[in-house]
PDB file of C-alpha atoms in Angstrom:
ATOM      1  CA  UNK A 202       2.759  25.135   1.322  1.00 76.00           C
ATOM      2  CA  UNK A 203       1.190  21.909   2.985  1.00 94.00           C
ATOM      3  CA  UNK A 204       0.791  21.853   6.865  1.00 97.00           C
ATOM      4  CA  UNK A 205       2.824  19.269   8.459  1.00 98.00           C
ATOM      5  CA  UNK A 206       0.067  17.033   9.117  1.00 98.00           C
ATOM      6  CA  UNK A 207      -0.461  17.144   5.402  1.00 98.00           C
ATOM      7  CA  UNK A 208       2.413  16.415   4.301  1.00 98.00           C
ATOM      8  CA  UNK A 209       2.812  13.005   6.551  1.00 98.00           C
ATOM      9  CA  UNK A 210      -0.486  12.288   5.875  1.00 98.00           C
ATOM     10  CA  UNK A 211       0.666  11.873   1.606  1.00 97.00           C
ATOM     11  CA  UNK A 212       2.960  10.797   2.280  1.00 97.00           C
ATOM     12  CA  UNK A 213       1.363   7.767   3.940  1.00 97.00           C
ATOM     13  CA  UNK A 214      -1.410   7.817   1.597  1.00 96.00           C
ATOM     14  CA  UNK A 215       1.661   7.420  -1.050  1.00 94.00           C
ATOM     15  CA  UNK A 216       2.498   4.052   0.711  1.00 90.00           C
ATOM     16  CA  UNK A 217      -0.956   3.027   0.255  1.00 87.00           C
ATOM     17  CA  UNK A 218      -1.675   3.922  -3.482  1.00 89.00           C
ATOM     18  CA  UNK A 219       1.988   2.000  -3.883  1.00 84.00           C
ATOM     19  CA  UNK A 220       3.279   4.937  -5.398  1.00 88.00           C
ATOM     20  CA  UNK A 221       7.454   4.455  -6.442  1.00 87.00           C
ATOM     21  CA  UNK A 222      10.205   4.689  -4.306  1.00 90.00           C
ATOM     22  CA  UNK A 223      11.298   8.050  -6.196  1.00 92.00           C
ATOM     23  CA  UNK A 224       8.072   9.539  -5.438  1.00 94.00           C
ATOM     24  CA  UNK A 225       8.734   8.376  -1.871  1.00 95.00           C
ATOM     25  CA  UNK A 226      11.891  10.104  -1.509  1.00 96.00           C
ATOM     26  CA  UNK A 227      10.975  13.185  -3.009  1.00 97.00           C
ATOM     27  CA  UNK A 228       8.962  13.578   0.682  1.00 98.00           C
ATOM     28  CA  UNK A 229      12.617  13.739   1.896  1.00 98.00           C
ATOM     29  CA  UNK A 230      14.766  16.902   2.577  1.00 98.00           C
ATOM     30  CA  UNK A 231      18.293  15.940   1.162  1.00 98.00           C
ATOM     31  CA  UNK A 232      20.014  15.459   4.806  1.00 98.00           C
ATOM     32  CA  UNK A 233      16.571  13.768   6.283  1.00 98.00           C
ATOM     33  CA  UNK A 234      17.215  11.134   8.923  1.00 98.00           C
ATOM     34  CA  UNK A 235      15.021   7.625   8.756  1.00 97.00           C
ATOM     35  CA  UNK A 236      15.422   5.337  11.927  1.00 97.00           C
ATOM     36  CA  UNK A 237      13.233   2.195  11.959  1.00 90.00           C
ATOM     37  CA  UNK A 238      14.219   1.710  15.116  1.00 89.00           C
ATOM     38  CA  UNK A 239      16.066  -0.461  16.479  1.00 81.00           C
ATOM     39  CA  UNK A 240      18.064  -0.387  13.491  1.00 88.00           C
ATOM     40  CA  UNK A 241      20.897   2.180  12.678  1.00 93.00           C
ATOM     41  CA  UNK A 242      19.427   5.078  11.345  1.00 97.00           C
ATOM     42  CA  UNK A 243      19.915   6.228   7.264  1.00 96.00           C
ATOM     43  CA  UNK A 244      21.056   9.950   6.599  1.00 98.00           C
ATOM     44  CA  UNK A 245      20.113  11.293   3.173  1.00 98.00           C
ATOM     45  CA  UNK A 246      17.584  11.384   0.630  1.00 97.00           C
ATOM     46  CA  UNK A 247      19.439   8.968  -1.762  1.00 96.00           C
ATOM     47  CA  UNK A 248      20.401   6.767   0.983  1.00 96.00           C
ATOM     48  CA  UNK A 249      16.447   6.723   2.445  1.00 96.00           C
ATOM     49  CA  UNK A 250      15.467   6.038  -1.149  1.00 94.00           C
ATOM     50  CA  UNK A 251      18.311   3.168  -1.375  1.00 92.00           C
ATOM     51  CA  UNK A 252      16.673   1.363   1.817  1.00 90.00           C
ATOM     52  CA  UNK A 253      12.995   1.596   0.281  1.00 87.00           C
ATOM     53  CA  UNK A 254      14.159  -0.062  -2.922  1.00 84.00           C
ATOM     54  CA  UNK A 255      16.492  -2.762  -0.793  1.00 79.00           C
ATOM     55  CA  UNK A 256      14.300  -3.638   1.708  1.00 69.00           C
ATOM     56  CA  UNK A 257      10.474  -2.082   2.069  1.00 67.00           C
ATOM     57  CA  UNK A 258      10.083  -2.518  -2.019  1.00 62.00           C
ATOM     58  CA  UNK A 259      12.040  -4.936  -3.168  1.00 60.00           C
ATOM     59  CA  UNK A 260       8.705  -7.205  -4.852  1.00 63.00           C
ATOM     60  CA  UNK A 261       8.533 -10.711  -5.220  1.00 59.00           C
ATOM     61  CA  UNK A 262       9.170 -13.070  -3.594  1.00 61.00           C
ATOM     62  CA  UNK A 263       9.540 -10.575  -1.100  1.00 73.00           C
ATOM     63  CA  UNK A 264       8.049  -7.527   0.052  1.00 83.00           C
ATOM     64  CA  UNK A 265       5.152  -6.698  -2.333  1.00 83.00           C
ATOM     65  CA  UNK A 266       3.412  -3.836  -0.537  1.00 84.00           C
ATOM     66  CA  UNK A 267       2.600  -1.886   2.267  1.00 89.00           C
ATOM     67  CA  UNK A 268      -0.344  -0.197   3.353  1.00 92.00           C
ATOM     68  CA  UNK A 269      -0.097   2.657   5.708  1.00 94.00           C
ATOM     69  CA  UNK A 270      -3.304   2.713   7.943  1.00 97.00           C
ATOM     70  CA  UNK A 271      -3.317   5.486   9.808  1.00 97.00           C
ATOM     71  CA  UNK A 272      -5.394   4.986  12.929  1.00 98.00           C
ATOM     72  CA  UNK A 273      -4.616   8.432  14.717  1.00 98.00           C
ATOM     73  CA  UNK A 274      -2.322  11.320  14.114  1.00 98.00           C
ATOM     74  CA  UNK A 275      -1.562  14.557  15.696  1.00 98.00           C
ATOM     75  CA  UNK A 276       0.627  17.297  15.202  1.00 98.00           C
ATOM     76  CA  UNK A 277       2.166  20.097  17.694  1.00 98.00           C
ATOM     77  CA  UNK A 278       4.031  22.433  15.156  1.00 97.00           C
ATOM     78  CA  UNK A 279       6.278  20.793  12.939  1.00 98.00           C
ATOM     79  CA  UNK A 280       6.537  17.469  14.373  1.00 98.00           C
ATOM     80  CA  UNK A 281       3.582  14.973  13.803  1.00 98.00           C
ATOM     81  CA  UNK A 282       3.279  11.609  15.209  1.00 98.00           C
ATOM     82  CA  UNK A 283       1.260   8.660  13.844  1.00 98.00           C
ATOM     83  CA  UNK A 284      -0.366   5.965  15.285  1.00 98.00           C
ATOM     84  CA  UNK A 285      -0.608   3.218  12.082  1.00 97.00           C
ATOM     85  CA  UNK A 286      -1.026  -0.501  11.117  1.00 97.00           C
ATOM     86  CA  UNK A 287       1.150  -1.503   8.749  1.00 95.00           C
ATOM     87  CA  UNK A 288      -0.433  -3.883   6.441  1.00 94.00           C
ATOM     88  CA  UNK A 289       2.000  -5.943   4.671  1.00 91.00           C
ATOM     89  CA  UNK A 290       1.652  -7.847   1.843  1.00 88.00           C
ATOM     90  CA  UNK A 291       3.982 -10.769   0.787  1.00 86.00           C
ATOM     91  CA  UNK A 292       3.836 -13.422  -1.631  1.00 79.00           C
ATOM     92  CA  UNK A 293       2.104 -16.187   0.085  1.00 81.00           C
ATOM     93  CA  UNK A 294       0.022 -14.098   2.467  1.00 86.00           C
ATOM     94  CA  UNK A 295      -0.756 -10.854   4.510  1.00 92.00           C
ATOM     95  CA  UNK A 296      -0.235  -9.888   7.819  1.00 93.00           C
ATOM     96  CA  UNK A 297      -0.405  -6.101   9.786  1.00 96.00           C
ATOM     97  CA  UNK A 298       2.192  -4.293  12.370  1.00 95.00           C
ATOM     98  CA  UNK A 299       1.414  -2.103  15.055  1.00 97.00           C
ATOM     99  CA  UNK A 300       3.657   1.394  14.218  1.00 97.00           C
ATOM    100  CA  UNK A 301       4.101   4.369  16.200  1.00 98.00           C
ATOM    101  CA  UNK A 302       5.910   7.173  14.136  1.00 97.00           C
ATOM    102  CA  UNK A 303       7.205  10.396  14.490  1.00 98.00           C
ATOM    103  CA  UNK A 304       8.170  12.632  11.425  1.00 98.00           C
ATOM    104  CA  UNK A 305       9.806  16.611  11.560  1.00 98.00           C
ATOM    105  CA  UNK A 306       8.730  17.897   8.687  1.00 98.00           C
ATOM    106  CA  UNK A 307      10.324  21.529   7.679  1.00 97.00           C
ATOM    107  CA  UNK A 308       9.745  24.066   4.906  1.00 96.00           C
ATOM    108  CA  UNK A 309       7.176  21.116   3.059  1.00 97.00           C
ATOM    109  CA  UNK A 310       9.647  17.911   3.399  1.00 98.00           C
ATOM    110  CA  UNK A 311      10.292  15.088   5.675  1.00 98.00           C
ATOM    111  CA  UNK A 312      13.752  16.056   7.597  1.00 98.00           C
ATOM    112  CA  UNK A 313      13.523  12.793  10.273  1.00 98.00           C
ATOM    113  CA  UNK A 314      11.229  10.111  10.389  1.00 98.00           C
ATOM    114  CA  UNK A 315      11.521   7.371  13.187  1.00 98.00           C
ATOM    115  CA  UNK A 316       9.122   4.245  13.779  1.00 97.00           C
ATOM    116  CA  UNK A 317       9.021   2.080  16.583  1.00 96.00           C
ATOM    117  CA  UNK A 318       7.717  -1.467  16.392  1.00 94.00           C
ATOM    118  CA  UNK A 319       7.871  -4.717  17.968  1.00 92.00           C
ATOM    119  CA  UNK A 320      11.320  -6.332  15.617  1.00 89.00           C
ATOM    120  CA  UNK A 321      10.425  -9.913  17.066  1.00 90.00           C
ATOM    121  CA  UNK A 322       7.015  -9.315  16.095  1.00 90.00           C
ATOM    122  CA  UNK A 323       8.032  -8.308  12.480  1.00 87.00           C
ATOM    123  CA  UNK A 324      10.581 -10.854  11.891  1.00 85.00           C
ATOM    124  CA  UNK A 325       8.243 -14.105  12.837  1.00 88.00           C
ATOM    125  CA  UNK A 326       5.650 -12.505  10.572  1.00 86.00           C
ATOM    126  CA  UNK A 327       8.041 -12.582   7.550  1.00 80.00           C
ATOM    127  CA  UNK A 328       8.808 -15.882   8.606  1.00 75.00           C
TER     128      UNK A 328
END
């Protein structure tokens, strides 16, 4: 079985390589908890997998991709944090976000996953 660290770290190397948004979910335990904060978190792999589709990969005009860049990341047992740059890809241009994120992984899977990010930032990016 992958280490924690490993398993965050494919699963944002999946993010990269634009892999689907059922491969994305199958990182998930079936009760895992996503908060982008400072939204309202999603409970549940079908719900987390919902949200990717809706929002994160939703393709043009929209969202077309996201690269996870992962600039550090460090692990003390089964919770690993990252330290990333999103870079985002949208129709007419690009543009990167500064992420922190913290992930529990347990027995191999994703159970809660929460980034923190500047919203204001975000928003006047997507313009």
């Amino acid at each position: 079985m992958d280490s924690p660290i490993e398993v965050v770290s494919s699963f944002c190397a999946g993010w990269s390589d634009n892999i689907g948004t059922a491969e994305l979910a199958a990182f998930f335990t079936d009760d895992a908890v996503y908060h982008n904060i400072p939204q309202a978190p999603i409970t549940g792999r079908e719900a987390i997998a919902n949200t990717i589709d809706s929002f994160i990969r939703p393709g043009p005009p929209g969202i077309e991709s996201i690269e996870f860049r992962v600039i550090n990341i460090a692990a003390n047992g089964a919770v690993v944090m990252t330290e990333r740059v999103d870079a985002f890809k949208v129709a007419d241009r690009s543009f990167d976000l500064q992420v922190m994120g913290t992930f529990e992984v347990t027995d191999g899977k994703i159970n809660a996953w929460r980034d923190y990010f500047d919203q204001n930032q975000f928003t006047t990016r997507m313009g």
